[in-house]
Coordinates of C-alpha atoms in Angstrom, one line a residue:
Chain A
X1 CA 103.9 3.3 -7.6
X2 CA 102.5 5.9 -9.8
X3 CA 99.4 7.4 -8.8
X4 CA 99.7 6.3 -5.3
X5 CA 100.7 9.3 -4.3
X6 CA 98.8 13.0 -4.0
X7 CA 100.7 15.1 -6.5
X8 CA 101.7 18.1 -5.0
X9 CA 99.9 21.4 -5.1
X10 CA 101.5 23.3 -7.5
X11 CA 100.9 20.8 -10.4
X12 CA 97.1 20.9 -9.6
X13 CA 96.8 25.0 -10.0
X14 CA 95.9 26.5 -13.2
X15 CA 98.7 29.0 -13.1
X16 CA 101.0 26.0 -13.4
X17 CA 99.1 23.8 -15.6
X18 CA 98.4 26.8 -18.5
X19 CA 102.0 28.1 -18.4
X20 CA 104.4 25.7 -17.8
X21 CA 103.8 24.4 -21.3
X22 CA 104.3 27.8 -23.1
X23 CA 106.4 30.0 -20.4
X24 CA 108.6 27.1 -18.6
X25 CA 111.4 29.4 -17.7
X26 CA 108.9 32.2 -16.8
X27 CA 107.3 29.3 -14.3
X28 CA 110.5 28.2 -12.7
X29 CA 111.8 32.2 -12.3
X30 CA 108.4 32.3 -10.1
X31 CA 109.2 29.9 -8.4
X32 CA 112.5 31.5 -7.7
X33 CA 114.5 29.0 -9.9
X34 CA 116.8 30.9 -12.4
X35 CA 118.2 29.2 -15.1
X36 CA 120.5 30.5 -17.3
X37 CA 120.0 31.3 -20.5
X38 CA 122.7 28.7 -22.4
X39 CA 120.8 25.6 -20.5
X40 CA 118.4 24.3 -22.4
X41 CA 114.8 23.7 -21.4
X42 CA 112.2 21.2 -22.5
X43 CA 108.8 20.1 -21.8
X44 CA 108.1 17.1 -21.2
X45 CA 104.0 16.7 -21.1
X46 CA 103.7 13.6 -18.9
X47 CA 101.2 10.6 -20.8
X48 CA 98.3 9.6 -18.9
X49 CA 100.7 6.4 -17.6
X50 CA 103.9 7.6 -17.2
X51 CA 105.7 9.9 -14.4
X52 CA 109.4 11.2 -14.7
X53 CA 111.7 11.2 -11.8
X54 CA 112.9 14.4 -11.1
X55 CA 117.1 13.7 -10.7
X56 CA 118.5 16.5 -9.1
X57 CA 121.6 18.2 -10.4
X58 CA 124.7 17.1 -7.8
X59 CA 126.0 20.7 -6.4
X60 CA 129.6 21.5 -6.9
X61 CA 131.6 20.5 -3.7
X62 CA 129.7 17.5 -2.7
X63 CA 132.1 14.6 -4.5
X64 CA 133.0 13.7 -0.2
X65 CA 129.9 13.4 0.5
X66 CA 128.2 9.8 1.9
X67 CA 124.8 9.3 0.4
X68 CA 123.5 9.9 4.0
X69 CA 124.8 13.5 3.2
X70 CA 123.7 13.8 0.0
X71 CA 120.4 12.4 0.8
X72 CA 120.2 15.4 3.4
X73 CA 120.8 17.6 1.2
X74 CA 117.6 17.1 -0.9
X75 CA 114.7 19.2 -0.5
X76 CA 110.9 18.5 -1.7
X77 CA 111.0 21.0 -4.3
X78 CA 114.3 19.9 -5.7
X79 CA 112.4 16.2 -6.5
X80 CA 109.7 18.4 -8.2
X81 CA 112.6 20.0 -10.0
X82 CA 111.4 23.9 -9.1
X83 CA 115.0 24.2 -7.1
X84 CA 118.1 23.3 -7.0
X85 CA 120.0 21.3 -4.3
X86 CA 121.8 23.3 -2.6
X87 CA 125.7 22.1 -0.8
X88 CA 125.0 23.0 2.4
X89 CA 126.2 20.7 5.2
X90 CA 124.0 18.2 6.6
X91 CA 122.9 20.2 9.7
X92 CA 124.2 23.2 8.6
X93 CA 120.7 24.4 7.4
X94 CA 120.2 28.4 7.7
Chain B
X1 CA 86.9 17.5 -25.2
X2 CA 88.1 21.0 -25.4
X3 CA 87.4 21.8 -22.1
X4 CA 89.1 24.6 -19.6
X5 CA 90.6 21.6 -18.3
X6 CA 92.9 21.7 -21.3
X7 CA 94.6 24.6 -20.8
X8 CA 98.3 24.8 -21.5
X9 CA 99.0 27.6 -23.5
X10 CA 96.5 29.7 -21.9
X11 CA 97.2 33.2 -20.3
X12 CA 96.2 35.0 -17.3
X13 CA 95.9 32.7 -15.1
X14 CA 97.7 34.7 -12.4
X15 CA 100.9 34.2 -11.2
X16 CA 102.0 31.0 -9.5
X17 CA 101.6 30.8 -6.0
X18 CA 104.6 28.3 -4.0
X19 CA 103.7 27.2 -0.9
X20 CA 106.3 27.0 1.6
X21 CA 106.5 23.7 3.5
X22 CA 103.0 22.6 1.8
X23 CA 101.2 20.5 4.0
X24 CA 100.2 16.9 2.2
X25 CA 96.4 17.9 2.7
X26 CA 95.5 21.4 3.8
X27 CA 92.3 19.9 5.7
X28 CA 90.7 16.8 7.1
X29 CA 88.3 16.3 4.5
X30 CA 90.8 16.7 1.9
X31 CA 92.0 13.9 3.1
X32 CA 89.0 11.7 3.3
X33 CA 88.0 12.7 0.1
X34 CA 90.9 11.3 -1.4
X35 CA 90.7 8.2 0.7
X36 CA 87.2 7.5 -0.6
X37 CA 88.1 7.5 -4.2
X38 CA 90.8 5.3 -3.8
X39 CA 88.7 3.1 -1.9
X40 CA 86.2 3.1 -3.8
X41 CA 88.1 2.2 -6.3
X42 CA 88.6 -1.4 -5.8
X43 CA 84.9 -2.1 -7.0
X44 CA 86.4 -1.5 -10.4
X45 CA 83.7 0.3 -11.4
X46 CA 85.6 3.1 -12.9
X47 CA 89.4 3.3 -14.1
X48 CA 91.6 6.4 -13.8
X49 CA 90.6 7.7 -17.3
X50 CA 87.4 7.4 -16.5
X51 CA 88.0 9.5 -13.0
X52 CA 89.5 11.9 -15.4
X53 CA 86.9 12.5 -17.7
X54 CA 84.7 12.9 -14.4
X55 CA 86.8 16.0 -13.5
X56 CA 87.0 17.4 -17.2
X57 CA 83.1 17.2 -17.3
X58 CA 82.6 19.6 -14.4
X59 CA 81.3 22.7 -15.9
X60 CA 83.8 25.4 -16.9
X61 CA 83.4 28.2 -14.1
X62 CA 82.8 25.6 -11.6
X63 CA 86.5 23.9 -12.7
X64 CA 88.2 27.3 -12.5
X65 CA 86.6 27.8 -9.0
X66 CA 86.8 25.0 -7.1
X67 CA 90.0 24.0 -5.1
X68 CA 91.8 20.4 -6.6
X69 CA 89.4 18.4 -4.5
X70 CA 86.7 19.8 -4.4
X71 CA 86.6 18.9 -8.1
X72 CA 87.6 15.5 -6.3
X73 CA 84.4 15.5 -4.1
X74 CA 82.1 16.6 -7.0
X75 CA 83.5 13.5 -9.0
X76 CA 83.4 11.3 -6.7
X77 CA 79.7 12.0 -6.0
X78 CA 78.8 12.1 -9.6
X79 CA 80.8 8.7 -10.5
X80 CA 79.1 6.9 -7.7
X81 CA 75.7 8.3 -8.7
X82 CA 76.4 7.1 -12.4
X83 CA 77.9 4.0 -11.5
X84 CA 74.9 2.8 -9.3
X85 CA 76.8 2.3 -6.0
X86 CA 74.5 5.6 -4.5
X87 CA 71.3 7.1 -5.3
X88 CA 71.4 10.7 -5.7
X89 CA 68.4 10.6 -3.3
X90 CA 70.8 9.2 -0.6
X91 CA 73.5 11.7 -1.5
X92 CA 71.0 14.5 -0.7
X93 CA 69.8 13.2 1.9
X94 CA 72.5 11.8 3.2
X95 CA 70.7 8.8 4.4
X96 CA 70.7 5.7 2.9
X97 CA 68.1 4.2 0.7
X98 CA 66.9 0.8 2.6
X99 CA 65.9 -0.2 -1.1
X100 CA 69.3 0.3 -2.3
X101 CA 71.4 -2.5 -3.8
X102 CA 74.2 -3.4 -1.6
X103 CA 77.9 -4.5 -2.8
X104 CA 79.2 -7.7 -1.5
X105 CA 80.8 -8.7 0.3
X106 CA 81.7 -5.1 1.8
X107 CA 84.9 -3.3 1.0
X108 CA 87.5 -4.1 3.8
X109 CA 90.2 -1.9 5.3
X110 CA 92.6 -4.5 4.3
X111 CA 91.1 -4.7 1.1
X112 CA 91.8 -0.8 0.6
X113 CA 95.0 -0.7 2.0
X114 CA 96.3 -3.9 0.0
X115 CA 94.6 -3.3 -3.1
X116 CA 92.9 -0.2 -4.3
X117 CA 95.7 2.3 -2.7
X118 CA 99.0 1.0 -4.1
X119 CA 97.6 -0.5 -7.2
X120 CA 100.1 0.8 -10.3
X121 CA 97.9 2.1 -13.2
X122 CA 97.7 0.6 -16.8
X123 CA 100.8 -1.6 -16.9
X124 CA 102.2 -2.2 -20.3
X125 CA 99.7 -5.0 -21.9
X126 CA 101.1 -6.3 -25.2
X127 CA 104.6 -5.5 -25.7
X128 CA 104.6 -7.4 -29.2
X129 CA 102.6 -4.4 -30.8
X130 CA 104.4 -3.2 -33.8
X131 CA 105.1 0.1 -33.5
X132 CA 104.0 2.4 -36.6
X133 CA 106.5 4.6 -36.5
X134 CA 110.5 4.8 -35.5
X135 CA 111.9 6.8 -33.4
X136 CA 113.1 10.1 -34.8
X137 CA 110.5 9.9 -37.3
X138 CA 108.5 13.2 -38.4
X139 CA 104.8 13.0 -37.3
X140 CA 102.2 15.5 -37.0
X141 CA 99.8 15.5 -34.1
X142 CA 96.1 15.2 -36.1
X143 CA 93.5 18.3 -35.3
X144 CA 90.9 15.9 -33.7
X145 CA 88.3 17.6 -31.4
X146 CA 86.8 14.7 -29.8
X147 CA 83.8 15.1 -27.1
X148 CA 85.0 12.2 -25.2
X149 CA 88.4 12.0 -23.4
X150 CA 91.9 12.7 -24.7
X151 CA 95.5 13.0 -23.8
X152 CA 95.9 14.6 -26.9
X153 CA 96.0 18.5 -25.9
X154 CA 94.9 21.3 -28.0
X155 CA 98.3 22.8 -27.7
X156 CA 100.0 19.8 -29.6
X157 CA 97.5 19.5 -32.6
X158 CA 98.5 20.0 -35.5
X159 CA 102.0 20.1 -34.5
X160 CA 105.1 18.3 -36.4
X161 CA 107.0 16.6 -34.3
X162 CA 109.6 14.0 -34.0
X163 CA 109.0 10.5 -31.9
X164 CA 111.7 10.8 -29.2
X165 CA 111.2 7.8 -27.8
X166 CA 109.1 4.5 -27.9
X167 CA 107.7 3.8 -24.1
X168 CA 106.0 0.4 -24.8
X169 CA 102.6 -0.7 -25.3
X170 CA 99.1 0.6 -23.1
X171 CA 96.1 1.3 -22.8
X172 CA 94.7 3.8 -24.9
X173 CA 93.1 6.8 -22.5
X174 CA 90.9 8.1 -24.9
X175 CA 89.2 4.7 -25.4
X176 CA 89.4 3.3 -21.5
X177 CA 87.8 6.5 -20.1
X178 CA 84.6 5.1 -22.3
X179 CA 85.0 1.5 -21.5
X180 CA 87.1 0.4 -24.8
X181 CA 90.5 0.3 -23.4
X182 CA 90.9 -3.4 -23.2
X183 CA 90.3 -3.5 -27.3
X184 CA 92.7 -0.8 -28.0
X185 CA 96.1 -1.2 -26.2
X186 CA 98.4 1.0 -28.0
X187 CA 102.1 2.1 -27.9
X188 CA 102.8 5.2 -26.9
X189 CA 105.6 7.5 -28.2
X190 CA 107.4 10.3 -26.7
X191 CA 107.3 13.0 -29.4
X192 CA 109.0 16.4 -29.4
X193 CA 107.9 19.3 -31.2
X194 CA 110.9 21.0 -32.6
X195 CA 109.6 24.5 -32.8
X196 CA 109.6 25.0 -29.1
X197 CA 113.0 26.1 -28.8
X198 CA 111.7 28.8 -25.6
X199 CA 113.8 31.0 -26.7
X200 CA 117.6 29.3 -26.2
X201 CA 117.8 28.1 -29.6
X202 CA 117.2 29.3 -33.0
X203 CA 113.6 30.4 -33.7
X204 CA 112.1 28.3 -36.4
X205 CA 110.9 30.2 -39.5
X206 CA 107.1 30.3 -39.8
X207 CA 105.2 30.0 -42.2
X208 CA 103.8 33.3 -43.7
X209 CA 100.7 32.3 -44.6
X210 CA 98.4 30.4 -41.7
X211 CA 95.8 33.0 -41.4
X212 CA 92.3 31.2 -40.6
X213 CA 90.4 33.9 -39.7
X214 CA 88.4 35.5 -42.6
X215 CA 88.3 39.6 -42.4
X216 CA 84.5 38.8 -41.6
X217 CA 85.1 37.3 -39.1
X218 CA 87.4 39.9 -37.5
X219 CA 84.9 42.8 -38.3
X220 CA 83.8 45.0 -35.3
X221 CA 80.4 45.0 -34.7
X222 CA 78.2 47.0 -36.5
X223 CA 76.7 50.4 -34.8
X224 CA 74.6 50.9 -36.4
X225 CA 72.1 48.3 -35.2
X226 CA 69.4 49.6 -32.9
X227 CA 69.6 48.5 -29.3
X228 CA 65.8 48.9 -28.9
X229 CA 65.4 46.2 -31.7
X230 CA 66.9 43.7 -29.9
X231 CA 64.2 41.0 -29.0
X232 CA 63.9 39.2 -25.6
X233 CA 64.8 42.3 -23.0
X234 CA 62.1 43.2 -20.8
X235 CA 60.7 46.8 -21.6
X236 CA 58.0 49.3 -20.9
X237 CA 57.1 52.2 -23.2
X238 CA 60.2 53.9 -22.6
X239 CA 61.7 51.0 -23.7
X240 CA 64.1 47.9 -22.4
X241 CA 64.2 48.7 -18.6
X242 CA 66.5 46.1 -16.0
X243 CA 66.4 45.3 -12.8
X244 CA 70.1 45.9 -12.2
X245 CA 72.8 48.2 -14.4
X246 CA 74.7 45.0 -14.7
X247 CA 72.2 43.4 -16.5
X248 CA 71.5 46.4 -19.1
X249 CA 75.7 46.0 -19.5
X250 CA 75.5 42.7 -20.2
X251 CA 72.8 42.7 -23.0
X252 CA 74.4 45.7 -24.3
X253 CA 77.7 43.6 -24.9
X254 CA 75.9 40.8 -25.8
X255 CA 73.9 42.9 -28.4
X256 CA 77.1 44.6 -29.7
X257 CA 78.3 41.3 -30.3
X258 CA 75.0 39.9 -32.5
X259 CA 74.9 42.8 -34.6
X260 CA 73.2 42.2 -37.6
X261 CA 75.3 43.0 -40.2
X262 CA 78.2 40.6 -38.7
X263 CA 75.2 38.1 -38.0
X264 CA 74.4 37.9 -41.7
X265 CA 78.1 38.2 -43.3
X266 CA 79.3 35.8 -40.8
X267 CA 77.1 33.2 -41.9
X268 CA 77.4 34.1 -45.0
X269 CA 81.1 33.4 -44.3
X270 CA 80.6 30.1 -42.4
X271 CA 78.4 28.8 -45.7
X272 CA 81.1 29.9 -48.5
X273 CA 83.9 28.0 -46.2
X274 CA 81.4 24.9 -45.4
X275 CA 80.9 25.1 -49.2
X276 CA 84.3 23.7 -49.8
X277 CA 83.9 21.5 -47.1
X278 CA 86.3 17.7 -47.7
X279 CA 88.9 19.7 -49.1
X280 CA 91.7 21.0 -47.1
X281 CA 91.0 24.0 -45.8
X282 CA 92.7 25.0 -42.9
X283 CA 89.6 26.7 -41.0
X284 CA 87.6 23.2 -41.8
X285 CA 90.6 21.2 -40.6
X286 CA 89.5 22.7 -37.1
X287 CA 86.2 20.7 -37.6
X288 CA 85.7 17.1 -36.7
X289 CA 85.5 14.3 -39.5
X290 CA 82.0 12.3 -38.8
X291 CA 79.7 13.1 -36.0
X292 CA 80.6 14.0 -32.5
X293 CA 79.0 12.1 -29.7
X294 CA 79.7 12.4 -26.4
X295 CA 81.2 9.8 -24.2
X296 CA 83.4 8.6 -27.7
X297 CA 86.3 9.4 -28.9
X298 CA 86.9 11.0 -32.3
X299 CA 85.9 9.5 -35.0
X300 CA 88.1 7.4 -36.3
X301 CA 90.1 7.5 -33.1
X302 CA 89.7 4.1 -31.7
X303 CA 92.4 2.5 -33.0
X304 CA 95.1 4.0 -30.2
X305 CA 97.7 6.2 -29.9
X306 CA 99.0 6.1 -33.6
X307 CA 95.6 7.2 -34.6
X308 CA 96.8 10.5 -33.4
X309 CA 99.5 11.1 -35.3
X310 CA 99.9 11.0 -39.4
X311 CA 103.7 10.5 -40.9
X312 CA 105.0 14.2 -41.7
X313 CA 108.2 13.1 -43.9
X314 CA 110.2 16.2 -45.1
X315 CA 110.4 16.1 -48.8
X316 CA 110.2 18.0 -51.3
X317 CA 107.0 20.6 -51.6
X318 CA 104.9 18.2 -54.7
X319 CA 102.5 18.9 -57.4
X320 CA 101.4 19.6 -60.4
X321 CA 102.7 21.8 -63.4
X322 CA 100.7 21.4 -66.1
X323 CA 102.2 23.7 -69.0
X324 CA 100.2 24.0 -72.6
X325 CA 100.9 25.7 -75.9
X326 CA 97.9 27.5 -76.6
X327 CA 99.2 29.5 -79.9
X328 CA 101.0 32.4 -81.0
X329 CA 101.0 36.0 -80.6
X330 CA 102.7 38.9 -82.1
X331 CA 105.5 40.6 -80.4
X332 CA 107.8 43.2 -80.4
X333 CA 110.2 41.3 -80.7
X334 CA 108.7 38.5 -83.3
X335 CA 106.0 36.0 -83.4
X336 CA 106.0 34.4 -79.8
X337 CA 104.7 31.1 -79.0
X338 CA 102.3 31.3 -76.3
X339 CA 102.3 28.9 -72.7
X340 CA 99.6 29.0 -69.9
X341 CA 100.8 27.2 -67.1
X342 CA 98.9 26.4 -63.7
X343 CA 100.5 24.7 -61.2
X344 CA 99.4 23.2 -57.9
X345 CA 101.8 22.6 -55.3
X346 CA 101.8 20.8 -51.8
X347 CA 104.1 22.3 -49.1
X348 CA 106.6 19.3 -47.7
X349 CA 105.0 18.7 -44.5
X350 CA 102.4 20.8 -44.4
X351 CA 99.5 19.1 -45.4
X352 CA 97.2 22.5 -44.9
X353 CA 99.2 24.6 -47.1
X354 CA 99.2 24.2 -50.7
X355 CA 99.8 27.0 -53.7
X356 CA 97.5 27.2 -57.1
X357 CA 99.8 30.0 -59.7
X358 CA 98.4 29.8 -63.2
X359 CA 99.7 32.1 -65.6
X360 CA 101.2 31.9 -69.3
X361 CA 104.6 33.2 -70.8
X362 CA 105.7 33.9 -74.2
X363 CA 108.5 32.2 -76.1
X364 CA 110.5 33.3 -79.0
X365 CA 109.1 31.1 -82.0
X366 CA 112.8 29.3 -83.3
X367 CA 114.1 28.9 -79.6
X368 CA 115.2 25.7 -78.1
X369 CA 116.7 26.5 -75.4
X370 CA 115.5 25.4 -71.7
X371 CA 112.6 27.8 -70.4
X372 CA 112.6 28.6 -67.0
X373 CA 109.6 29.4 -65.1
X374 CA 110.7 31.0 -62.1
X375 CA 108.3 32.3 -59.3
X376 CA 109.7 34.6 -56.4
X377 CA 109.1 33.5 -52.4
X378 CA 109.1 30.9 -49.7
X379 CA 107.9 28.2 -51.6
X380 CA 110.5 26.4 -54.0
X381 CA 109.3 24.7 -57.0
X382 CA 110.9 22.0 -59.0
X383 CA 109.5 20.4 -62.4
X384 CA 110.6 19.9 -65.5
X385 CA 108.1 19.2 -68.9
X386 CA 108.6 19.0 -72.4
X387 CA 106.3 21.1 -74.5
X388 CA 106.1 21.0 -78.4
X389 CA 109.9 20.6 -78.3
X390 CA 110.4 23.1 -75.5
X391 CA 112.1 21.7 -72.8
X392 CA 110.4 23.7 -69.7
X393 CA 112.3 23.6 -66.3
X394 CA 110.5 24.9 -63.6
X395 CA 112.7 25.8 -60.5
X396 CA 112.2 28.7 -58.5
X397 CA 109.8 29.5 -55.5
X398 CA 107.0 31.3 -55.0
X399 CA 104.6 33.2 -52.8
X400 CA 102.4 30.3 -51.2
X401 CA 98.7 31.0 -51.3
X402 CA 96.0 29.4 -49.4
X403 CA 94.7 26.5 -51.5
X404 CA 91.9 28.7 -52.7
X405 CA 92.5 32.0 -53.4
X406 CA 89.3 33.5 -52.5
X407 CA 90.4 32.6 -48.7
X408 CA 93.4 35.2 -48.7
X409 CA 93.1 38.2 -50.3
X410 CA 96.8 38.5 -51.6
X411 CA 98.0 39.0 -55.5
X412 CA 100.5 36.6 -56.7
X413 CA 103.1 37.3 -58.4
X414 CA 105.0 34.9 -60.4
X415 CA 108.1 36.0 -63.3
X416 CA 108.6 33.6 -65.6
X417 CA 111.8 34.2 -67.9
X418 CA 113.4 31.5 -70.1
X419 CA 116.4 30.4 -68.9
X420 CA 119.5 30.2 -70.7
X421 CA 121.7 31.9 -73.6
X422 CA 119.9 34.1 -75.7
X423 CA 117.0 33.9 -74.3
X424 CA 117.7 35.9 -71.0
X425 CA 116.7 38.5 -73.0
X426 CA 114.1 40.8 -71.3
X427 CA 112.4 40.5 -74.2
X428 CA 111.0 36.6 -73.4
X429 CA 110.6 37.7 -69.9
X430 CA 106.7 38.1 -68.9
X431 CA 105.3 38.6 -65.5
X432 CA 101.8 37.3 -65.1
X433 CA 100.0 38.6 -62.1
X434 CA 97.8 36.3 -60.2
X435 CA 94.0 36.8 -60.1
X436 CA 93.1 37.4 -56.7

C-alpha cells in the first residue's frame, strides 16, 4: 500500500517540510488547527519505509453513532491529522 | 548529502499555504508524469531510494523552484537517461533513436496496473537480524555527512536519543539508493530525541559550552581592503566598470566577504583546528572520517541502520585525576606539602565535550586528614587517590572547557580546599586559576 498513493500537497511544500520538524504547533495553528497547550506534541519523522496512519480523535457526542456516521464524519485533512473531526450530523454539513 | 532537500529546521520558507478541496493533480501532465515513473518502474531499473537521490541531486535553486513534479519530470528524464532506457539525443529531440536498444518484451498496461503501481516498497527481509540495541536504550545519531543518500537528517545528528521502538528488519536506504541494499538489510529503530519537548514540557538544560565557531571566524570583514584590488572584475582606467548596478553589488558583497585579512586568519584558523585533527574536536566532528565520494554512503556506513547510531549510556562524567607531590613550600601557616593535579574528564554522554583543569594545592605538612579537591560548575567530578599517605577525594564539579583550551577563550577556575576537621582552615585552601 504504501507509496501507491500521491502524497498530498502540503507534505511536498517546503514550508511544511522545514518547519514541521522544529515549529509543529506553529504548523498546525496555520493550518487552523489549535491545540492546546497541556496536549503533548511529537514528531514523528517517517523512515524511508514506513507510513503512520493518521487515527482521528472520536469527537465528543458521537458514542450513537453507526460507523456509516462516523465514517461521514471524516474529512481528508483529519486523515492527514491538520483538523479535527468534527460531530456534525451526517448531512448536516454547513 | 546535505542538500536543500534536507531542510527541516530551516526558516523562512514562508508560511504554509492549505489548499481547500486540493485536487489529486492540479494538471494533466501532473498526472502523466507520475504515471510514467510508476510505469516505468517495473523494468526495475531503479528502486525508490534511488528515485530519491534523483530528486535530491537536482541543483539547489532549481529544487526550491520547481513545483513537486516538476522535480518529478526532471528525474524521471535524468534516471532514464542514466539508466539507458533513452538517449538524451531522443529526449531533446523528442524523436526516437532507430539505433536505440529496445526493452522486451514491451511494458504492458496490465503489466503497470498489476505490477509496478500497487507494488509495496521494501518489505521487511530478514526478520532474524539481532538488533544492536533495546528499546529505551540511549543512542546518539553519529555526525556523518555522506555525499550519497541518507535518511539520516541533518537535524538529528548528533542528537541523543532513546530507541522507541524496534520496527523490524529492511533495507538500508542509504546503501539501496547506490545499488547495495540487498547486502545491507538492517533494522530500523524508532528513536526519540528527548530534548524536543516544543515547549509543553520542561526545557532540557543545555550545555554551556558547545560553541564551534572560533571568534575568527565570526569576524566582520575587513574595510580596509581596497575594492579596486580585487582581481577578475572588468575595468577601464577609471577603474572596475559593470554592465549592470546589480553586478557592481554583487562583487561588492562578494568582495566584502573575501577580505583579506579574514582570508588569511581564517585559514590560519582552519590549519590550527585541522592541526588537531583525530582528536575530538567538536568543529572536526562536523567533518567526514575517510574520503567522500559521491554516489556512496559515508564511510563506514554500509553496514545499516545501526551504523548510524553509537550507544550514549548515561553514566557518570570519567577521567583521569592524576595528583603528584612535587615538594614543599613555606607558608604562613608552616611548611606545606605541595600537589599539582591535572585532571581530564569526559562528560557522560557527550562524547564532544571533555574538561582538562590542572592546578596544585598546598597541604599542611603533619595532616592526614582526607583532602578535598573541589572545583565549582556544571560538571561534577568524582575520584578518589592516595598520595604519599594523603588520602585525596576529589568530588566537586567544575566549569567544563572545550577539550583544548586554546578553542575557548575562558579562565578556569577551580578551589581546591582539604576537606575535613582541621583542615577547613582557610589557611589549606588555594585557588589555582586555569591558564587560558
Amino acid at each position: 500500500m504504501a507509496g501507491s498513493r500521491a502524497a498530498p500537497g502540503l507534505v511536498q511544500v517546503c514550508p511544511y517540510r522545514s518547519r514541521a520538524v522544529i515549529d509543529p504547533r506553529g504548523v498546525l495553528k496555520e493550518f487552523g488547527l489549535d491545540v492546546s497547550p497541556d496536549v503533548e506534541v511529537r514528531v514523528w519523522d517517517s523512515t524511508a519505509e514506513l507510513r503512520y496512519i493518521v487515527l482521528p480523535e472520536r469527537p465528543e457526542g458521537t458514542e450513537s453513532l453507526t460507523e456509516e456516521q462516523l465514517t461521514a464524519l471524516v474529512t481528508r485533512d483529519a486523515m492527514v491529522g491538520v483538523a479535527r473531526v468534527k460531530a456534525v450530523q451526517a448531512g448536516d454539513k454547513a | 548529502m546535505n542538500g536543500v532537500h534536507d531542510m527541516g529546521g530551516m526558516h523562512d520558507m514562508g508560511p504554509i499555504q492549505a489548499e481547500k478541496n486540493e485536487p489529486v493533480f492540479h494538471e494533466r501532465w501532473e498526472a502523466r508524469i507520475y504515471v510514467l515513473t510508476r510505469a516505468l518502474g517495473a523494468w526495475r531499473k531503479w528502486n525508490i531510494d534511488t528515485g530519491r537521490f534523483g530528486i535530491e541531486q537536482i541543483p539547489p535553486a532549481d529544487y526550491l523552484r520547481m513545483s513537486y513534479y516538476e522535480k518529478w519530470h526532471v528525474r524521471l528524464v535524468e534516471m532514464l537517461v542514466k539508466t539507458g532506457l533513452v538517449l538524451r539525443s531522443e529526449v531533446e529531440t523528442g524523436k526516437p533513436d532507430p539505433g536505440a536498444a529496445k526493452m522486451k518484451p514491451p511494458l504492458t498496461v496490465e503489466q503497470v496496473s498489476g505490477v509496478a503501481l500497487n507494488r509495496a516498497i521494501a518489505p521487511s527481509v530478514d526478520p532474524n537480524i539481532a538488533p544492536r540495541f533495546k528499546t529505551g536504550q540511549k543512542v546518539r545519531a553519529k555526525n556523518i555527512n555522506p555525499a550519497g543518500h541518507t535518511r539520516l537528517p541533518r537535524y538529528a545528528r548528533g542528537k541523543v536519543g532513546r530507541i522507541h521502538v524496534d520496527h523490524g528488519v529492511y533495507n538500508f536506504p542509504d546503501t539501496n539508493a547506490h545499488g547495495l541494499g540487498e547486502k545491507t538489510p538492517a533494522r530500523v529503530f524508532g528513536c526519540a530525541s528527548p530534548p524536543l519537548s516544543f515547549g509543553v514540557t520542561r526545557l532540557r538544560p543545555t550545555t554551556p559550552c558547545i560553541s564551534t565557531c572560533g571568534t575568527t571566524i565570526l569576524n566582520t570583514p575587513d574595510p580596509s581592503v581596497c575594492f579596486a584590488e580585487v582581481e577578475g572584475i572588468p575595468r577601464d582606467e577609471g577603474g572596475p566598470v559593470f554592465s549592470e548596478p546589480w553586478q557592481a553589488q554583487g562583487s561588492a558583497r562578494a568582495h566584502r566577504c573575501r577580505g583579506r585579512r579574514r582570508l588569511r586568519s581564517g585559514k590560519k584558523e582552519l590549519a590550527r583546528r585541522l592541526s588537531g585533527f583525530g582528536k575530538p574536536d567538536p568543529f572536526l566532528e562536523g567533518l567526514p572520517d575517510g574520503v567522500l565520494l559521491a554516489n556512496q554512503p559515508a564511510s563506514g556506513m554500509k553496514g545499516g541502520f545501526l551504523e548510524m547510531f553509537e550507544g550514549a549510556e548515561e553514566g557518570p562524567d570519567v577521567g583521569n585525576v592524576d595528583v603528584r607531590f612535587i615538594g614543599a613550600r613555606n607558608h604562613a601557616l608552616g611548611r606545606c606539602g605541595v600537589f599539582a593535579f591535572k585532571m581530564a574528564v569526559q562528560m557522560a554522554g557527550e562524547p564532544r565535550l571533555s574538561m582538562d583543569l590542572s592546578g596544585e594545592f598546598l597541604v599542611r605538612l603533619g595532616d592526614s586528614v582526607p583532602i578535598q579537591l573541589e572545583a565549582h560548575g556544571p560538571a561534577r567530578l568524582v575520584g578518589r587517590q592516595k598520595i604519599e599517605n594523603v588520602d585525596v577525594q576529589l568530588d566537586g564539579t567544575g566549569e567544563m572547557a572545550n577539550h583544548r583550551q586554546d578553542h575557548l577563550p575562558l579562565i578556569h577556575r577551580a578551589v581546591i580546599k582539604s576537606g575535613g576537621g582541621a583542615c577547613t582552615r582557610p589557611s589549606s585552601m588555594a585557588a589555582c586559576t586555569m591558564s587560558a
